[in-house]
mmCIF file of C-alpha atoms and ligand atoms in Angstrom:
data_model
loop_
_atom_site.group_PDB
_atom_site.id
_atom_site.type_symbol
_atom_site.label_atom_id
_atom_site.label_comp_id
_atom_site.label_asym_id
_atom_site.label_seq_id
_atom_site.Cartn_x
_atom_site.Cartn_y
_atom_site.Cartn_z
ATOM 1 C CA MET A 29 151.152 125.279 117.924
ATOM 2 C CA THR A 30 149.792 123.210 120.782
ATOM 3 C CA ASN A 31 151.161 122.284 124.175
ATOM 4 C CA HIS A 32 150.532 118.659 124.829
ATOM 5 C CA THR A 33 150.270 118.389 128.601
ATOM 6 C CA SER A 34 151.390 115.199 130.263
ATOM 7 C CA ALA A 35 151.993 113.866 133.740
ATOM 8 C CA ALA A 36 155.578 115.048 133.356
ATOM 9 C CA ASP A 37 154.579 118.614 132.473
ATOM 10 C CA PRO A 38 155.738 120.909 135.326
ATOM 11 C CA ARG A 39 152.617 123.061 134.885
ATOM 12 C CA THR A 40 150.330 120.110 135.518
ATOM 13 C CA ASP A 41 148.549 119.712 138.860
ATOM 14 C CA HIS A 42 149.895 116.734 140.787
ATOM 15 C CA THR A 43 148.289 117.615 144.097
ATOM 16 C CA GLY A 44 145.553 115.837 145.983
ATOM 17 C CA GLY A 45 145.587 112.633 143.999
ATOM 18 C CA THR A 46 144.011 114.305 140.969
ATOM 19 C CA ALA A 47 146.834 113.896 138.502
ATOM 20 C CA PRO A 48 145.838 113.303 134.881
ATOM 21 C CA ALA A 49 145.830 109.755 133.570
ATOM 22 C CA VAL A 50 149.383 108.892 132.625
ATOM 23 C CA ASP A 51 148.322 107.437 129.307
ATOM 24 C CA GLY A 52 146.776 110.734 128.234
ATOM 25 C CA THR A 53 143.214 109.471 128.187
ATOM 26 C CA MET A 54 140.183 110.565 130.158
ATOM 27 C CA ARG A 55 136.544 109.597 130.646
ATOM 28 C CA ALA A 56 134.154 111.676 128.580
ATOM 29 C CA VAL A 57 130.746 111.760 126.951
ATOM 30 C CA VAL A 58 131.490 111.532 123.259
ATOM 31 C CA GLN A 59 129.151 111.876 120.272
ATOM 32 C CA GLU A 60 130.262 110.786 116.830
ATOM 33 C CA ALA A 61 126.976 111.539 115.069
ATOM 34 C CA TYR A 62 123.951 113.805 115.415
ATOM 35 C CA GLY A 63 120.779 112.213 116.733
ATOM 36 C CA THR A 64 118.852 111.253 119.864
ATOM 37 C CA VAL A 65 120.359 110.719 123.337
ATOM 38 C CA ASP A 66 121.630 107.337 122.122
ATOM 39 C CA VAL A 67 124.489 109.110 120.329
ATOM 40 C CA LEU A 68 125.928 110.148 123.707
ATOM 41 C CA ARG A 69 128.527 107.559 124.760
ATOM 42 C CA HIS A 70 130.416 107.547 128.060
ATOM 43 C CA ARG A 71 133.865 106.183 127.185
ATOM 44 C CA PRO A 72 137.603 106.870 127.329
ATOM 45 C CA THR A 73 138.988 109.374 124.859
ATOM 46 C CA ALA A 74 142.146 111.419 124.419
ATOM 47 C CA ARG A 75 142.666 114.325 126.774
ATOM 48 C CA PRO A 76 142.487 117.628 124.903
ATOM 49 C CA GLU A 77 145.669 119.373 123.884
ATOM 50 C CA ILE A 78 145.759 123.072 124.657
ATOM 51 C CA GLY A 79 146.935 125.935 122.493
ATOM 52 C CA ASN A 80 149.108 128.805 123.696
ATOM 53 C CA ASP A 81 146.040 130.863 124.608
ATOM 54 C CA GLU A 82 144.169 128.016 126.279
ATOM 55 C CA VAL A 83 143.801 126.595 129.760
ATOM 56 C CA LEU A 84 143.381 122.910 130.613
ATOM 57 C CA VAL A 85 140.685 122.624 133.260
ATOM 58 C CA ARG A 86 140.274 119.614 135.482
ATOM 59 C CA VAL A 87 136.479 119.497 135.322
ATOM 60 C CA ARG A 88 134.576 119.286 138.610
ATOM 61 C CA ALA A 89 131.142 120.059 137.172
ATOM 62 C CA ALA A 90 129.604 120.871 133.799
ATOM 63 C CA GLY A 91 126.370 122.606 132.854
ATOM 64 C CA LEU A 92 123.716 121.188 130.541
ATOM 65 C CA ASP A 93 121.825 123.711 128.479
ATOM 66 C CA ARG A 94 119.608 123.858 125.382
ATOM 67 C CA GLY A 95 122.608 124.624 123.202
ATOM 68 C CA THR A 96 124.132 121.261 124.113
ATOM 69 C CA TRP A 97 120.846 119.580 123.128
ATOM 70 C CA HIS A 98 120.958 121.373 119.758
ATOM 71 C CA MET A 99 124.548 120.176 119.245
ATOM 72 C CA MET A 100 123.483 116.600 120.062
ATOM 73 C CA ALA A 101 120.550 116.701 117.667
ATOM 74 C CA GLY A 102 122.273 118.754 114.959
ATOM 75 C CA ARG A 103 119.128 120.857 114.819
ATOM 76 C CA PRO A 104 118.197 123.307 113.565
ATOM 77 C CA TYR A 105 120.110 122.216 110.452
ATOM 78 C CA LEU A 106 121.322 125.799 110.122
ATOM 79 C CA LEU A 107 123.821 124.944 112.897
ATOM 80 C CA ARG A 108 125.564 122.451 110.618
ATOM 81 C CA VAL A 109 125.821 124.964 107.801
ATOM 82 C CA ILE A 110 127.339 127.704 109.956
ATOM 83 C CA GLY A 111 130.311 125.573 110.952
ATOM 84 C CA PHE A 112 129.539 123.144 113.773
ATOM 85 C CA GLY A 113 130.009 120.128 111.476
ATOM 86 C CA PHE A 114 127.916 119.071 108.515
ATOM 87 C CA ARG A 115 127.492 115.309 109.122
ATOM 88 C CA ARG A 116 128.799 115.056 112.673
ATOM 89 C CA PRO A 117 129.959 117.526 115.328
ATOM 90 C CA LYS A 118 133.459 118.847 114.649
ATOM 91 C CA ASN A 119 134.097 118.583 118.356
ATOM 92 C CA PRO A 120 133.046 115.112 119.542
ATOM 93 C CA VAL A 121 133.126 115.773 123.320
ATOM 94 C CA ALA A 122 129.715 117.114 124.384
ATOM 95 C CA GLY A 123 129.044 120.000 126.759
ATOM 96 C CA ILE A 124 130.125 123.639 126.845
ATOM 97 C CA ASP A 125 129.758 125.112 130.343
ATOM 98 C CA VAL A 126 132.487 124.108 132.767
ATOM 99 C CA ALA A 127 133.705 124.676 136.323
ATOM 100 C CA GLY A 128 136.849 123.206 137.799
ATOM 101 C CA THR A 129 140.488 123.800 138.658
ATOM 102 C CA VAL A 130 143.304 124.803 136.339
ATOM 103 C CA ALA A 131 145.509 121.790 135.537
ATOM 104 C CA ALA A 132 147.789 123.433 132.978
ATOM 105 C CA VAL A 133 148.128 126.703 131.074
ATOM 106 C CA GLY A 134 149.309 127.600 127.568
ATOM 107 C CA SER A 135 152.454 129.678 127.202
ATOM 108 C CA ALA A 136 150.571 132.927 126.415
ATOM 109 C CA VAL A 137 148.117 132.651 129.317
ATOM 110 C CA THR A 138 148.611 135.381 131.929
ATOM 111 C CA LYS A 139 145.451 135.513 134.030
ATOM 112 C CA PHE A 140 145.334 131.946 135.357
ATOM 113 C CA ALA A 141 147.695 129.599 137.179
ATOM 114 C CA VAL A 142 147.613 125.917 138.074
ATOM 115 C CA GLY A 143 145.219 125.300 140.966
ATOM 116 C CA ASP A 144 142.950 128.329 140.328
ATOM 117 C CA GLU A 145 139.213 127.634 140.610
ATOM 118 C CA VAL A 146 137.576 128.751 137.371
ATOM 119 C CA TYR A 147 134.396 128.641 135.283
ATOM 120 C CA GLY A 148 133.751 129.312 131.624
ATOM 121 C CA MET A 149 132.792 128.067 128.156
ATOM 122 C CA SER A 150 134.882 125.146 126.907
ATOM 123 C CA ARG A 151 135.169 122.973 123.850
ATOM 124 C CA GLY A 152 133.853 119.795 125.480
ATOM 125 C CA SER A 153 133.022 119.851 129.204
ATOM 126 C CA PHE A 154 131.366 116.438 129.741
ATOM 127 C CA ALA A 155 134.788 115.028 130.478
ATOM 128 C CA GLU A 156 137.488 114.844 133.125
ATOM 129 C CA TYR A 157 139.494 117.577 131.360
ATOM 130 C CA ALA A 158 138.405 120.436 129.122
ATOM 131 C CA ALA A 159 140.305 122.991 127.046
ATOM 132 C CA VAL A 160 139.111 126.575 127.452
ATOM 133 C CA LEU A 161 140.303 129.743 125.725
ATOM 134 C CA GLU A 162 141.654 132.210 128.288
ATOM 135 C CA ARG A 163 139.179 134.846 127.083
ATOM 136 C CA LYS A 164 136.239 132.520 127.811
ATOM 137 C CA LEU A 165 137.284 131.826 131.397
ATOM 138 C CA ALA A 166 137.010 133.630 134.744
ATOM 139 C CA HIS A 167 137.824 132.948 138.375
ATOM 140 C CA LYS A 168 134.987 131.150 140.130
ATOM 141 C CA PRO A 169 133.292 133.328 142.743
ATOM 142 C CA ALA A 170 134.174 132.121 146.245
ATOM 143 C CA GLY A 171 131.175 130.673 148.012
ATOM 144 C CA LEU A 172 129.733 129.148 144.845
ATOM 145 C CA SER A 173 129.939 125.363 144.542
ATOM 146 C CA PHE A 174 131.359 123.903 141.327
ATOM 147 C CA GLU A 175 127.848 122.659 140.439
ATOM 148 C CA GLN A 176 126.418 126.155 140.855
ATOM 149 C CA ALA A 177 129.258 127.775 138.911
ATOM 150 C CA ALA A 178 128.939 125.245 136.079
ATOM 151 C CA VAL A 179 125.359 126.239 135.296
ATOM 152 C CA VAL A 180 126.178 129.947 134.993
ATOM 153 C CA PRO A 181 128.260 130.718 131.876
ATOM 154 C CA ILE A 182 126.082 130.427 128.730
ATOM 155 C CA SER A 183 122.688 131.037 130.336
ATOM 156 C CA ALA A 184 123.624 133.910 132.633
ATOM 157 C CA GLY A 185 125.933 135.444 130.009
ATOM 158 C CA THR A 186 123.054 135.392 127.530
ATOM 159 C CA ALA A 187 120.693 136.965 130.076
ATOM 160 C CA LEU A 188 123.222 139.711 130.849
ATOM 161 C CA GLN A 189 123.803 140.506 127.166
ATOM 162 C CA ALA A 190 120.060 140.457 126.436
ATOM 163 C CA LEU A 191 119.286 142.881 129.266
ATOM 164 C CA CYS A 192 122.270 145.222 129.130
ATOM 165 C CA ASP A 193 123.766 145.132 125.608
ATOM 166 C CA ALA A 194 120.800 144.395 123.334
ATOM 167 C CA GLY A 195 118.109 145.594 125.744
ATOM 168 C CA ARG A 196 119.899 148.682 127.145
ATOM 169 C CA LEU A 197 117.995 148.241 130.398
ATOM 170 C CA GLN A 198 117.652 151.224 132.724
ATOM 171 C CA ALA A 199 116.658 151.154 136.380
ATOM 172 C CA GLY A 200 112.951 151.688 136.917
ATOM 173 C CA GLN A 201 111.902 150.145 133.610
ATOM 174 C CA LYS A 202 109.225 147.483 133.283
ATOM 175 C CA VAL A 203 110.641 144.216 131.958
ATOM 176 C CA LEU A 204 108.756 141.156 130.695
ATOM 177 C CA VAL A 205 110.721 137.884 130.678
ATOM 178 C CA ILE A 206 108.970 135.270 128.501
ATOM 179 C CA GLY A 207 110.445 131.913 129.547
ATOM 180 C CA ALA A 208 111.344 133.012 133.085
ATOM 181 C CA SER A 209 111.639 129.530 134.593
ATOM 182 C CA GLY A 210 114.349 128.188 132.268
ATOM 183 C CA GLY A 211 118.102 128.445 131.992
ATOM 184 C CA VAL A 212 118.360 131.940 130.540
ATOM 185 C CA GLY A 213 115.134 133.251 132.094
ATOM 186 C CA SER A 214 115.987 132.300 135.681
ATOM 187 C CA TYR A 215 119.057 134.542 135.452
ATOM 188 C CA ALA A 216 117.233 137.259 133.496
ATOM 189 C CA VAL A 217 114.640 137.665 136.250
ATOM 190 C CA GLN A 218 117.273 137.953 138.989
ATOM 191 C CA LEU A 219 119.592 140.234 137.012
ATOM 192 C CA ALA A 220 116.764 142.551 135.929
ATOM 193 C CA LYS A 221 115.712 142.886 139.580
ATOM 194 C CA ALA A 222 119.311 143.520 140.634
ATOM 195 C CA LEU A 223 119.508 146.241 137.965
ATOM 196 C CA GLY A 224 116.441 147.985 139.376
ATOM 197 C CA ALA A 225 113.674 146.871 137.000
ATOM 198 C CA GLU A 226 110.077 145.928 137.743
ATOM 199 C CA VAL A 227 109.909 142.359 136.473
ATOM 200 C CA THR A 228 107.064 140.251 135.137
ATOM 201 C CA GLY A 229 107.946 136.602 134.450
ATOM 202 C CA VAL A 230 106.062 134.294 132.075
ATOM 203 C CA ALA A 231 106.187 130.517 132.670
ATOM 204 C CA GLY A 232 104.019 127.398 132.771
ATOM 205 C CA THR A 233 101.728 126.639 135.732
ATOM 206 C CA ALA A 234 104.091 124.234 137.485
ATOM 207 C CA LYS A 235 106.957 126.719 137.677
ATOM 208 C CA LEU A 236 105.270 129.963 138.673
ATOM 209 C CA ASP A 237 106.420 129.419 142.264
ATOM 210 C CA LEU A 238 110.033 129.210 141.065
ATOM 211 C CA VAL A 239 109.683 132.479 139.125
ATOM 212 C CA ARG A 240 108.242 134.190 142.209
ATOM 213 C CA SER A 241 111.078 132.844 144.347
ATOM 214 C CA LEU A 242 113.597 134.319 141.877
ATOM 215 C CA GLY A 243 112.194 137.737 142.757
ATOM 216 C CA ALA A 244 109.716 138.489 139.957
ATOM 217 C CA ASP A 245 107.239 141.209 140.957
ATOM 218 C CA HIS A 246 104.471 139.653 138.834
ATOM 219 C CA VAL A 247 104.011 136.272 137.136
ATOM 220 C CA LEU A 248 101.958 135.203 134.120
ATOM 221 C CA ASP A 249 100.969 131.622 133.275
ATOM 222 C CA TYR A 250 101.319 131.158 129.513
ATOM 223 C CA THR A 251 98.613 128.461 129.579
ATOM 224 C CA ARG A 252 96.062 130.962 130.928
ATOM 225 C CA ASP A 253 97.284 134.543 130.667
ATOM 226 C CA ASP A 254 97.958 136.630 127.557
ATOM 227 C CA PHE A 255 101.017 138.872 128.006
ATOM 228 C CA ALA A 256 99.793 140.855 124.980
ATOM 229 C CA ASP A 257 96.336 141.618 126.410
ATOM 230 C CA GLY A 258 96.601 145.293 125.476
ATOM 231 C CA GLN A 259 96.321 146.287 129.160
ATOM 232 C CA HIS A 260 99.958 145.985 130.205
ATOM 233 C CA HIS A 261 102.962 147.444 128.401
ATOM 234 C CA TYR A 262 106.670 146.865 128.920
ATOM 235 C CA ASP A 263 109.780 148.942 128.208
ATOM 236 C CA LEU A 264 111.772 145.780 127.544
ATOM 237 C CA ILE A 265 110.697 142.255 126.595
ATOM 238 C CA LEU A 266 113.106 139.317 126.604
ATOM 239 C CA ASP A 267 111.571 136.696 124.316
ATOM 240 C CA ILE A 268 113.145 133.407 125.450
ATOM 241 C CA GLY A 269 110.311 130.862 125.005
ATOM 242 C CA GLY A 270 107.176 130.143 123.009
ATOM 243 C CA ASN A 271 108.079 131.985 119.772
ATOM 244 C CA PRO A 272 105.294 134.618 119.947
ATOM 245 C CA SER A 273 104.628 136.579 116.753
ATOM 246 C CA LEU A 274 106.321 139.953 116.284
ATOM 247 C CA ARG A 275 102.809 141.457 116.265
ATOM 248 C CA ARG A 276 102.102 140.146 119.779
ATOM 249 C CA LEU A 277 105.473 141.367 121.044
ATOM 250 C CA ARG A 278 104.790 144.835 119.636
ATOM 251 C CA ARG A 279 101.323 144.916 121.224
ATOM 252 C CA ALA A 280 102.909 144.329 124.647
ATOM 253 C CA LEU A 281 105.631 146.983 124.211
ATOM 254 C CA THR A 282 105.428 150.657 125.144
ATOM 255 C CA PRO A 283 105.476 152.954 122.060
ATOM 256 C CA THR A 284 109.287 153.171 122.211
ATOM 257 C CA GLY A 285 109.967 149.830 123.923
ATOM 258 C CA THR A 286 112.506 147.166 122.961
ATOM 259 C CA ALA A 287 112.002 143.440 122.359
ATOM 260 C CA VAL A 288 115.066 141.190 122.347
ATOM 261 C CA LEU A 289 114.513 137.867 120.568
ATOM 262 C CA VAL A 290 116.697 135.321 122.338
ATOM 263 C CA GLY A 291 115.266 131.910 121.401
ATOM 264 C CA GLY A 292 112.473 129.387 121.532
ATOM 265 C CA GLU A 293 112.146 125.705 120.794
ATOM 266 C CA GLU A 294 109.172 125.673 118.453
ATOM 267 C CA GLY A 295 110.797 127.205 115.398
ATOM 268 C CA GLY A 296 111.181 124.239 113.022
ATOM 269 C CA ARG A 297 114.021 121.867 112.129
ATOM 270 C CA TRP A 298 115.669 123.922 109.384
ATOM 271 C CA THR A 299 116.113 127.393 110.861
ATOM 272 C CA GLY A 300 114.699 127.045 114.404
ATOM 273 C CA GLY A 301 112.609 130.182 113.992
ATOM 274 C CA PHE A 302 115.575 132.195 112.819
ATOM 275 C CA GLY A 303 113.392 133.804 110.122
ATOM 276 C CA ARG A 304 111.390 135.572 112.832
ATOM 277 C CA SER A 305 114.626 136.864 114.348
ATOM 278 C CA LEU A 306 115.805 138.155 110.957
ATOM 279 C CA ARG A 307 112.477 139.881 110.273
ATOM 280 C CA ALA A 308 112.593 141.675 113.616
ATOM 281 C CA PRO A 309 115.260 144.274 112.724
ATOM 282 C CA LEU A 310 113.537 144.884 109.363
ATOM 283 C CA VAL A 311 110.233 145.665 111.072
ATOM 284 C CA SER A 312 112.181 147.858 113.472
ATOM 285 C CA LEU A 313 113.192 150.161 110.606
ATOM 286 C CA PHE A 314 109.587 151.259 110.134
ATOM 287 C CA VAL A 315 108.325 151.620 113.717
ATOM 288 C CA ARG A 316 109.372 153.512 116.857
ATOM 289 C CA GLN A 317 109.699 150.288 118.806
ATOM 290 C CA ARG A 318 112.996 148.418 118.604
ATOM 291 C CA LEU A 319 112.961 144.693 117.780
ATOM 292 C CA THR A 320 116.331 143.035 117.837
ATOM 293 C CA MET A 321 117.758 139.526 117.911
ATOM 294 C CA LEU A 322 120.537 138.319 120.171
ATOM 295 C CA ALA A 323 123.348 136.010 119.135
ATOM 296 C CA SER A 324 125.145 135.763 122.450
ATOM 297 C CA LYS A 325 128.938 135.843 122.663
ATOM 298 C CA GLU A 326 131.052 133.602 124.888
ATOM 299 C CA ARG A 327 133.022 136.077 127.021
ATOM 300 C CA GLY A 328 134.971 135.696 130.243
ATOM 301 C CA SER A 329 134.441 139.420 130.847
ATOM 302 C CA ASP A 330 130.710 138.737 131.296
ATOM 303 C CA LEU A 331 131.567 136.076 133.852
ATOM 304 C CA GLU A 332 133.727 138.564 135.774
ATOM 305 C CA ARG A 333 130.806 140.980 135.817
ATOM 306 C CA LEU A 334 128.375 138.255 136.867
ATOM 307 C CA ALA A 335 130.759 137.209 139.653
ATOM 308 C CA GLU A 336 129.901 140.434 141.500
ATOM 309 C CA TYR A 337 126.210 139.471 141.658
ATOM 310 C CA LEU A 338 126.959 135.817 142.384
ATOM 311 C CA ALA A 339 129.370 136.618 145.207
ATOM 312 C CA ALA A 340 126.884 139.069 146.729
ATOM 313 C CA GLY A 341 124.081 136.491 146.508
ATOM 314 C CA THR A 342 121.833 138.814 144.476
ATOM 315 C CA VAL A 343 121.924 136.183 141.726
ATOM 316 C CA VAL A 344 121.723 132.539 142.804
ATOM 317 C CA PRO A 345 121.982 129.750 140.197
ATOM 318 C CA ALA A 346 118.834 127.611 140.119
ATOM 319 C CA VAL A 347 120.189 124.042 140.072
ATOM 320 C CA ASP A 348 117.335 121.623 139.427
ATOM 321 C CA ARG A 349 119.293 118.347 139.679
ATOM 322 C CA THR A 350 122.789 116.989 139.348
ATOM 323 C CA TYR A 351 123.773 113.825 137.430
ATOM 324 C CA PRO A 352 127.115 111.976 137.371
ATOM 325 C CA LEU A 353 129.052 111.916 134.092
ATOM 326 C CA ASP A 354 127.948 108.404 133.125
ATOM 327 C CA GLN A 355 124.288 109.470 133.402
ATOM 328 C CA VAL A 356 124.413 112.354 130.915
ATOM 329 C CA PRO A 357 121.825 110.585 128.674
ATOM 330 C CA ASP A 358 119.376 110.562 131.626
ATOM 331 C CA ALA A 359 120.108 114.230 132.237
ATOM 332 C CA MET A 360 119.398 114.971 128.579
ATOM 333 C CA ARG A 361 116.116 112.997 128.747
ATOM 334 C CA HIS A 362 115.121 115.072 131.783
ATOM 335 C CA LEU A 363 115.865 118.266 129.819
ATOM 336 C CA GLU A 364 113.684 116.974 126.976
ATOM 337 C CA THR A 365 110.686 116.517 129.300
ATOM 338 C CA GLY A 366 110.523 120.291 129.776
ATOM 339 C CA GLN A 367 110.325 119.792 133.547
ATOM 340 C CA VAL A 368 113.695 121.312 134.463
ATOM 341 C CA ARG A 369 113.437 124.202 136.899
ATOM 342 C CA GLY A 370 116.416 126.367 136.030
ATOM 343 C CA LYS A 371 119.441 124.249 135.099
ATOM 344 C CA ILE A 372 120.965 120.755 135.292
ATOM 345 C CA ALA A 373 124.556 120.189 136.449
ATOM 346 C CA ILE A 374 126.782 117.211 135.603
ATOM 347 C CA THR A 375 129.286 116.183 138.287
ATOM 348 C CA ILE A 376 132.627 114.579 137.550
ATOM 349 C CA ASP A 377 133.880 112.345 140.334
ATOM 350 C CA ASP A 378 137.456 111.528 141.180
ATOM 351 C CA ALA A 379 137.919 108.185 139.450
ATOM 352 C CA ARG A 380 141.279 109.653 138.389
ATOM 353 C CA SER A 381 142.791 109.421 141.852
HETATM 354 N N1 NAP B 16 120.306 133.830 121.209
HETATM 355 C C1 NAP B 16 121.238 133.185 121.877
HETATM 356 O O1 NAP B 16 122.419 133.482 121.757
HETATM 357 C C2 NAP B 16 120.818 132.083 122.816
HETATM 358 C C3 NAP B 16 121.635 131.735 123.911
HETATM 359 C C4 NAP B 16 121.173 130.752 124.789
HETATM 360 C C5 NAP B 16 119.952 130.108 124.544
HETATM 361 N N2 NAP B 16 119.243 130.452 123.433
HETATM 362 C C6 NAP B 16 117.935 129.800 123.163
HETATM 363 O O2 NAP B 16 117.003 130.358 124.070
HETATM 364 C C7 NAP B 16 115.981 129.404 124.325
HETATM 365 C C8 NAP B 16 115.801 129.229 125.818
HETATM 366 O O3 NAP B 16 116.968 128.646 126.369
HETATM 367 P P1 NAP B 16 116.922 128.113 127.875
HETATM 368 O O4 NAP B 16 118.239 127.479 128.129
HETATM 369 O O5 NAP B 16 116.451 129.173 128.789
HETATM 370 O O6 NAP B 16 115.780 126.960 127.716
HETATM 371 P P2 NAP B 16 114.918 126.253 128.832
HETATM 372 O O7 NAP B 16 115.711 126.136 130.076
HETATM 373 O O8 NAP B 16 114.372 125.030 128.228
HETATM 374 O O9 NAP B 16 113.705 127.274 129.127
HETATM 375 C C9 NAP B 16 112.655 127.469 128.228
HETATM 376 C C10 NAP B 16 111.680 128.455 128.828
HETATM 377 O O10 NAP B 16 110.637 128.718 127.872
HETATM 378 C C11 NAP B 16 109.392 128.618 128.534
HETATM 379 N N3 NAP B 16 108.328 128.286 127.595
HETATM 380 C C12 NAP B 16 108.078 127.098 126.997
HETATM 381 N N4 NAP B 16 106.985 127.201 126.210
HETATM 382 C C13 NAP B 16 106.543 128.475 126.330
HETATM 383 C C14 NAP B 16 105.437 129.188 125.782
HETATM 384 N N5 NAP B 16 104.568 128.616 124.928
HETATM 385 N N6 NAP B 16 105.284 130.483 126.125
HETATM 386 C C15 NAP B 16 106.144 131.083 126.966
HETATM 387 N N7 NAP B 16 107.208 130.469 127.529
HETATM 388 C C16 NAP B 16 107.393 129.170 127.208
HETATM 389 C C17 NAP B 16 109.603 127.548 129.594
HETATM 390 O O11 NAP B 16 108.605 127.636 130.571
HETATM 391 P P3 NAP B 16 108.112 126.325 131.407
HETATM 392 O O12 NAP B 16 109.326 125.457 131.567
HETATM 393 O O13 NAP B 16 107.619 126.905 132.697
HETATM 394 O O14 NAP B 16 107.074 125.640 130.611
HETATM 395 C C18 NAP B 16 110.994 127.934 130.092
HETATM 396 O O15 NAP B 16 110.913 128.986 131.012
HETATM 397 C C19 NAP B 16 116.392 128.123 123.605
HETATM 398 O O16 NAP B 16 115.723 128.056 122.373
HETATM 399 C C20 NAP B 16 117.880 128.314 123.397
HETATM 400 O O17 NAP B 16 118.351 127.569 122.298
HETATM 401 C C21 NAP B 16 119.632 131.420 122.574
#
């Protein structure tokens, strides 16, 4: 059962001139096919209806991450097979990460009320309104702008799960973050430091300064340095970029170290390098080192945990640039150049008022 929210709904926010469009439409970036940035269209569409366990968020900012690019492109094709939509995305509104204020709540929602400032993982955040499951939402840390909060959920949640759940990080350990200048890596470096690790970050030449500024103890330039030089060994490796072979990862690990395979963009159009991730646990059966893949989960509980670090300022979101909603295609083109330092935020103005 769904609760269709309308301007007459008593749980809907009518304050500050931000009331929903009376006709039930909103501006959004919609994609009706997989493809290049040209499939992203800024146009009116129906406001989402929320279920009993969902929250309607009036979006103030959204985050752009690699996952949203994969959903635009429909690649790797494996994505289509596992349920995101075979010929076109099941959910036409693009974007996942969201920050904003609660406009309405479903009847079973207990943790949030109209007006709360929140952030989380939605089904369609490049829009004026987004529906979010209560369990994928958390209260936005005070002191964080909506733009900063919007670039946290998927990337920082993935970094936290890679370090703590899959990686079982302990204070004092040596951690190598391959892909330290990107969305996931920029959080991984800061979180690993906050958790007491000695951190080495791997990135391209142009972003080594960013990785240093995030707090990395050492940096490696993947165009010049070999992290698997046989001289340095790490208790934990987060493999987020470059798709190195399992052999190279093992060479850089301590005899009982752990490598967590998170992702990489060079893995091919069918499986996106998933074969390497599947082989990792098999290899692990026969060696003392642990090689494991991460399929991150969208959890509000991670966001509550991250809020402690964000509120304390020990983790600061790296916002490269912000783009207004109607310039999402430009934002996506910027992501495709590989020049983004950290994350891109999309801002949603108040054309509703
Ligand atoms: N497993 C999961 O659940 C999960 C969750 C989220 C994301 N992912 C995946 O994880 C990957 C990274 O996501 P992201 O959002 O962090 O992407 P991103 O922002 O584009 O960052 C990519 C990182 O990889 C680095 N890199 C590029 N080529 C490299 C190379 N040859 N050697 C070493 N590093 C290299 C980049 O460094 P420079 O920019 O300095 O060149 C950058 O730091 C993507 O494939 C994404 O789909 C997986």
